mmCIF file of C-alpha atoms in Angstrom:
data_model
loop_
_atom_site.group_PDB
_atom_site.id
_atom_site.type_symbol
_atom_site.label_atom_id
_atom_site.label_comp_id
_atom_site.label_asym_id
_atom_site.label_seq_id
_atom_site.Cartn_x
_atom_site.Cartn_y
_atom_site.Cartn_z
ATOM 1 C CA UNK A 194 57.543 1.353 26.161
ATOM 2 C CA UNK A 195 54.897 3.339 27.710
ATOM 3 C CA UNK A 196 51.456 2.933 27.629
ATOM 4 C CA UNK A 197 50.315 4.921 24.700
ATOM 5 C CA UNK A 198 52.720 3.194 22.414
ATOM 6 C CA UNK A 199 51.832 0.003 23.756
ATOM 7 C CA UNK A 200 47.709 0.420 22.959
ATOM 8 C CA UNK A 201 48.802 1.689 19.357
ATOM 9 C CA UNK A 202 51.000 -1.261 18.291
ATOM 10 C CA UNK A 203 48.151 -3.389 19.759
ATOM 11 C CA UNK A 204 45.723 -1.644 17.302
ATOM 12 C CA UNK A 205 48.231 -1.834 14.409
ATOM 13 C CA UNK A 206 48.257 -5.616 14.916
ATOM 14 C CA UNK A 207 43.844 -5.870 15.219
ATOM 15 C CA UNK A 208 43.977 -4.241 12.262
ATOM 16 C CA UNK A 209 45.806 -6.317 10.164
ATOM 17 C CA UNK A 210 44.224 -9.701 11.618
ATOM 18 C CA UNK A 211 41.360 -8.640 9.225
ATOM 19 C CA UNK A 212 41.415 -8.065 5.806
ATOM 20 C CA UNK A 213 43.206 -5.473 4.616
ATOM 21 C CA UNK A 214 42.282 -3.193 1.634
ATOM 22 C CA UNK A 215 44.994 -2.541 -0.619
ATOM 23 C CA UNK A 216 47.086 -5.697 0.189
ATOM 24 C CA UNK A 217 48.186 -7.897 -1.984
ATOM 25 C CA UNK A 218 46.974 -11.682 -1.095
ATOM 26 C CA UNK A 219 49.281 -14.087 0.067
ATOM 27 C CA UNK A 220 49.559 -17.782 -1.252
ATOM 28 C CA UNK A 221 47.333 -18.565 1.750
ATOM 29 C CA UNK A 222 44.708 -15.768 1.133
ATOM 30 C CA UNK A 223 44.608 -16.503 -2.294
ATOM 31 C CA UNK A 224 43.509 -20.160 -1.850
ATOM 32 C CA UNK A 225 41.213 -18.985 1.085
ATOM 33 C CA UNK A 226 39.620 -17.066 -1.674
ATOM 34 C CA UNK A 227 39.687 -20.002 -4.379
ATOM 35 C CA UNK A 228 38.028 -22.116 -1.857
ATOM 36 C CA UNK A 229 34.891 -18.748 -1.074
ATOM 37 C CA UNK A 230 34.271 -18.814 -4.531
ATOM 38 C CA UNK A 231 36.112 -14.830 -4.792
ATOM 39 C CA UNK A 232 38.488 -16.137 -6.970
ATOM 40 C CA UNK A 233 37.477 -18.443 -10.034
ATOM 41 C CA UNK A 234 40.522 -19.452 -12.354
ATOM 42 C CA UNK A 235 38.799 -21.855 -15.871
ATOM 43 C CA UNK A 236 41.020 -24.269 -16.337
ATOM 44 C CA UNK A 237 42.505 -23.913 -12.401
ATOM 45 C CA UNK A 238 45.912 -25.800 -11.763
ATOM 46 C CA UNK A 239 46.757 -25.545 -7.813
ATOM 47 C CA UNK A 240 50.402 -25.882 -8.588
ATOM 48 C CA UNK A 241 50.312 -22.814 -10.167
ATOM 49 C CA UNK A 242 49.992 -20.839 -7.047
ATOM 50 C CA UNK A 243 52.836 -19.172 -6.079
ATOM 51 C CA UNK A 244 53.645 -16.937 -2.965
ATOM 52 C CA UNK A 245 51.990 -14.027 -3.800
ATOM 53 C CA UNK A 246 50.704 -14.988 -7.367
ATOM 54 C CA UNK A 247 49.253 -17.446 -10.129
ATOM 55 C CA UNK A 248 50.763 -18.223 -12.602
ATOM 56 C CA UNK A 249 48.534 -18.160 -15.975
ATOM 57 C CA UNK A 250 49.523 -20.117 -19.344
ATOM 58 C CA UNK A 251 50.198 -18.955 -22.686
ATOM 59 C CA UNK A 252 47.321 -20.317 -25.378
ATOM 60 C CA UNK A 253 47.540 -21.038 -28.906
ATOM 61 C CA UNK A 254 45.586 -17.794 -30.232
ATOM 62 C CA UNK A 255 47.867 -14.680 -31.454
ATOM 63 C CA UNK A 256 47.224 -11.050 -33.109
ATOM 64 C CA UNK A 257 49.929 -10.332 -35.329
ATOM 65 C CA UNK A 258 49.987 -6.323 -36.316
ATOM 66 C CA UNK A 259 49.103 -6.459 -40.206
ATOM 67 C CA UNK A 260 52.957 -5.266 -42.134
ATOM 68 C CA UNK A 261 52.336 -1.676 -43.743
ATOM 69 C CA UNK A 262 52.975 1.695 -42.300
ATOM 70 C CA UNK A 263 49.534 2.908 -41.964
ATOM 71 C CA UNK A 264 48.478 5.807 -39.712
ATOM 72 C CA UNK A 265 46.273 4.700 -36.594
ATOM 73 C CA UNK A 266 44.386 7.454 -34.989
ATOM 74 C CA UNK A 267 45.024 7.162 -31.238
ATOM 75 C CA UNK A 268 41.010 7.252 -29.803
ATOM 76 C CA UNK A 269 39.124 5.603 -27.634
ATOM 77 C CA UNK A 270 36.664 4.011 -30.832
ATOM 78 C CA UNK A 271 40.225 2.759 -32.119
ATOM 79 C CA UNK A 272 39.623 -0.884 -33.212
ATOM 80 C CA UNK A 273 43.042 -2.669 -32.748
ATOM 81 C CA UNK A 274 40.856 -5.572 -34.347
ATOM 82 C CA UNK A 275 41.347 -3.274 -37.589
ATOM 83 C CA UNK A 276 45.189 -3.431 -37.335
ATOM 84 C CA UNK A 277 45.819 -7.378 -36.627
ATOM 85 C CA UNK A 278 45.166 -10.702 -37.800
ATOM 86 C CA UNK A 279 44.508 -13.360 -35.919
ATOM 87 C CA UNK A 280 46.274 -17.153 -35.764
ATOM 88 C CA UNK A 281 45.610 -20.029 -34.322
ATOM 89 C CA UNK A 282 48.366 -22.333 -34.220
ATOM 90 C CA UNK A 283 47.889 -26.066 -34.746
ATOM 91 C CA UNK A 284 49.073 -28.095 -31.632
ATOM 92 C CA UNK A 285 52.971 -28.567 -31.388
ATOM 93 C CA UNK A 286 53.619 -25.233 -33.411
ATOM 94 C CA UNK A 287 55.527 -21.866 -31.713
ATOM 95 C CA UNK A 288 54.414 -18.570 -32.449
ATOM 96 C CA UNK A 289 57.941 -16.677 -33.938
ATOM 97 C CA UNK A 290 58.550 -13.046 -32.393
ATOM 98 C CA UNK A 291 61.362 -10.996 -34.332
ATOM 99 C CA UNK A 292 63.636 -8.784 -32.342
ATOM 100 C CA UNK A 293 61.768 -5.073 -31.893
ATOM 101 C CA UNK A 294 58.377 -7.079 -32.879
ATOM 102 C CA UNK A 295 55.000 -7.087 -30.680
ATOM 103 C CA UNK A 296 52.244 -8.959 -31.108
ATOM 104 C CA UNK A 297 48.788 -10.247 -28.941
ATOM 105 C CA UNK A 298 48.822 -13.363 -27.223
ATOM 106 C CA UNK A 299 46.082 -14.416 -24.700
ATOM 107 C CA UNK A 300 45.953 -16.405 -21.855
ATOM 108 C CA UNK A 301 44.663 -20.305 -21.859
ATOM 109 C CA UNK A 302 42.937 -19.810 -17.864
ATOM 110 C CA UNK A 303 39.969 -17.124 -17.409
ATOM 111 C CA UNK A 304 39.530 -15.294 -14.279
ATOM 112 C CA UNK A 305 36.800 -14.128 -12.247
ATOM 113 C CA UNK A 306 37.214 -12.023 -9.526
ATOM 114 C CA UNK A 307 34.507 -10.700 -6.845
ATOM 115 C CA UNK A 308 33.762 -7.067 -7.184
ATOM 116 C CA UNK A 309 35.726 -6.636 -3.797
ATOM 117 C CA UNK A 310 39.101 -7.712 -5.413
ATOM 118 C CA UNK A 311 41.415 -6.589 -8.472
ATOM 119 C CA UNK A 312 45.090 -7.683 -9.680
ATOM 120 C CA UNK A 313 47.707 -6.561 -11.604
ATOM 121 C CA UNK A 314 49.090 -8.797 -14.541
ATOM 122 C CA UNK A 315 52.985 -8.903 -14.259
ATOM 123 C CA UNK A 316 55.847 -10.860 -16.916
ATOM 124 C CA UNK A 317 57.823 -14.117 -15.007
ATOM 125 C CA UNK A 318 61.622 -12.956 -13.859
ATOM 126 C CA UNK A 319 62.704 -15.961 -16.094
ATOM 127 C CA UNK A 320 61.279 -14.460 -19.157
ATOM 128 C CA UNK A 321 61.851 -11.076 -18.707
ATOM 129 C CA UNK A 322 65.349 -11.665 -18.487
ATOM 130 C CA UNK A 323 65.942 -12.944 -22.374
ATOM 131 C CA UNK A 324 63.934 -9.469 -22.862
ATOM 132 C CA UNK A 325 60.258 -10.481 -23.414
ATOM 133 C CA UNK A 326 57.748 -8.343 -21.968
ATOM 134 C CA UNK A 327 54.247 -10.085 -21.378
ATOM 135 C CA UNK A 328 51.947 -6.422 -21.225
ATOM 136 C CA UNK A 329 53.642 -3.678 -22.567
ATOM 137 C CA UNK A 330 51.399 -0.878 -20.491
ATOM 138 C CA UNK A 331 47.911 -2.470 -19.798
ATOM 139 C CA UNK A 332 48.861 -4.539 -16.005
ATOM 140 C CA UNK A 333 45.647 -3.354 -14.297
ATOM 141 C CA UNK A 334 43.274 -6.143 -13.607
ATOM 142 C CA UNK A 335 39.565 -4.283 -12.953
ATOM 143 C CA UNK A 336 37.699 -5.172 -9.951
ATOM 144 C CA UNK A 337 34.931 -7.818 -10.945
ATOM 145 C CA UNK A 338 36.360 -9.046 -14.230
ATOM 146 C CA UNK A 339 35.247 -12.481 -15.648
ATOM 147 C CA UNK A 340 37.530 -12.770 -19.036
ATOM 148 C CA UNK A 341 40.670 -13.984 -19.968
ATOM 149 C CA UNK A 342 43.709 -11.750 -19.915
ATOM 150 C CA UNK A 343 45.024 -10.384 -23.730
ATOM 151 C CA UNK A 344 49.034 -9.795 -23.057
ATOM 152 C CA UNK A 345 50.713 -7.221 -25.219
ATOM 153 C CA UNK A 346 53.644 -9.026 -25.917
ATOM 154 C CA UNK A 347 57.009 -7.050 -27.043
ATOM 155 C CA UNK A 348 60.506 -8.526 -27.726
ATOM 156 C CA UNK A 349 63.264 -6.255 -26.537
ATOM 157 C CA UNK A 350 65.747 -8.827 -27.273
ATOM 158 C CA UNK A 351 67.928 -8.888 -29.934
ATOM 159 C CA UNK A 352 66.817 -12.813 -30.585
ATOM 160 C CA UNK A 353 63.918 -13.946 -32.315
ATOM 161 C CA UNK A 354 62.052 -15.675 -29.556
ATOM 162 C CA UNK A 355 59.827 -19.039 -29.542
ATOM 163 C CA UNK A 356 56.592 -18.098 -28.025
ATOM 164 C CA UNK A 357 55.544 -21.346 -26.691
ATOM 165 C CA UNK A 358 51.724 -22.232 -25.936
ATOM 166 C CA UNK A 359 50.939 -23.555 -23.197
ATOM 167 C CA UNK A 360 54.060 -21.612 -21.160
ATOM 168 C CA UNK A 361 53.461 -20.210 -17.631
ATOM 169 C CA UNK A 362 54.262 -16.657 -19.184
ATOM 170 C CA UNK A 363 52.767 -14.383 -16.579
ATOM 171 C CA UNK A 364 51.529 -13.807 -13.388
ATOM 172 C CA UNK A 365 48.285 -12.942 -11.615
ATOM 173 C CA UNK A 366 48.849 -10.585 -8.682
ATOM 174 C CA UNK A 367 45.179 -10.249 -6.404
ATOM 175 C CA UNK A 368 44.878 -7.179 -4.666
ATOM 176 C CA UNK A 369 41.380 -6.504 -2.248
ATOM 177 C CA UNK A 370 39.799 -3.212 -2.448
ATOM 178 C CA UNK A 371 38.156 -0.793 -0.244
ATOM 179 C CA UNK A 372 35.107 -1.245 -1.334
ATOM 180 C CA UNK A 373 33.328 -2.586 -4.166
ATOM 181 C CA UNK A 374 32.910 -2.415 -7.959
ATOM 182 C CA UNK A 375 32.512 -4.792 -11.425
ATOM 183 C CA UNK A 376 34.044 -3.901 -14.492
ATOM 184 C CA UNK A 377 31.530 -3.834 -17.122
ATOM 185 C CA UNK A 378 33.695 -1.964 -20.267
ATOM 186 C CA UNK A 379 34.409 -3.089 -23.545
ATOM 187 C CA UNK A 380 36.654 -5.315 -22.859
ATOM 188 C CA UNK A 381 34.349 -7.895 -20.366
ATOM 189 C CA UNK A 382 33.157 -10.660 -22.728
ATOM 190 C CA UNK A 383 37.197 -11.699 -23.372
ATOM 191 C CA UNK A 384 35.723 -15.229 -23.617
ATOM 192 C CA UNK A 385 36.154 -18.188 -25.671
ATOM 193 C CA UNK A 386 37.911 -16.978 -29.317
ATOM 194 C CA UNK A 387 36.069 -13.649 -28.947
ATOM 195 C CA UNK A 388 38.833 -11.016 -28.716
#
């Protein structure tokens, strides 16, 4: 090896000793971050970090899409508010998904991220394999959030399926940015029963 590749692999390795934008945080990292204060997960369970991940519970709070075949303008002043109804099932009780059927669920845990990280919201192998998907489209996490996560939940299966509160359904990926922003779009204040 001669000198010149010697001094870059050296580099390579400086580089990433420190933090790395664009990488996805490690079990490690992400408790490192916990611990700083970057990462705030209401209520947090440490078991549910993973490798590369958290896993985040389903709650008892649904949007059903209202039956009726009525046109809905795609926009950006779209309500889907206007389309659903909301349920909140009484403790013990599963929420019943129909083959071909989507619906809203919402997860238990909020999360707040520092305006120097962002995530991406990903389905558990387990589930996706009896054909449940946990966000149909929406995965990005924005960069600053404080709210908990609405899934868009679709069953490609040809089963009804149980959707159990309380479930580890999904998955918080962290990802740290170059740079810095904070989300501050219509969708911040997910808090409480508000969404």
């Amino acid at each position: 090896m001669d000198n010149q590749t010697s001094s870059h692999i050296e580099n390579q390795r400086t580089v990433m000793e420190g933090p790395v934008p664009g990488a996805v945080l490690s079990k490690d990292e992400i408790l490192k971050a916990v611990d700083a204060g970057d990462i705030l997960i209401t209520p947090y369970d440490p078991s549910a970090v993973g490798w590369a991940s958290i896993d985040l519970t389903l709650s008892n709070e649904f949007r059903f899409y209202k039956p009726g075949r009525a046109v809905v303008s795609i926009q950006e002043d779209t309500d889907y508010k206007s389309i659903t109804e909301k349920v909140v099932l009484p403790e013990g009780e599963t929420f019943l998904l129909c083959p071909g059927q989507a619906c809203l669920g919402i997860t238990t845990e909020s999360v707040q991220l520092a305006p120097h990280l962002c995530g991406l919201l990903e389905g558990r192998s387990r589930f996706a394999r009896l054909g449940l998907f946990v966000h149909i489209t929406a995965g990005f996490m924005q960069p600053g959030i404080n709210n908990r996560q609405v899934l868009e939940i679709f069953n490609a299966s040809n089963n009804t399926v149980a959707l159990v509160p309380g479930t580890r359904v999904c998955q918080f990926v962290f990802l740290r940015m170059h740079g810095q922003s904070k989300y501050s779009g219509s969708f911040s204040a997910q808090l409480g029963t508000n969404w």
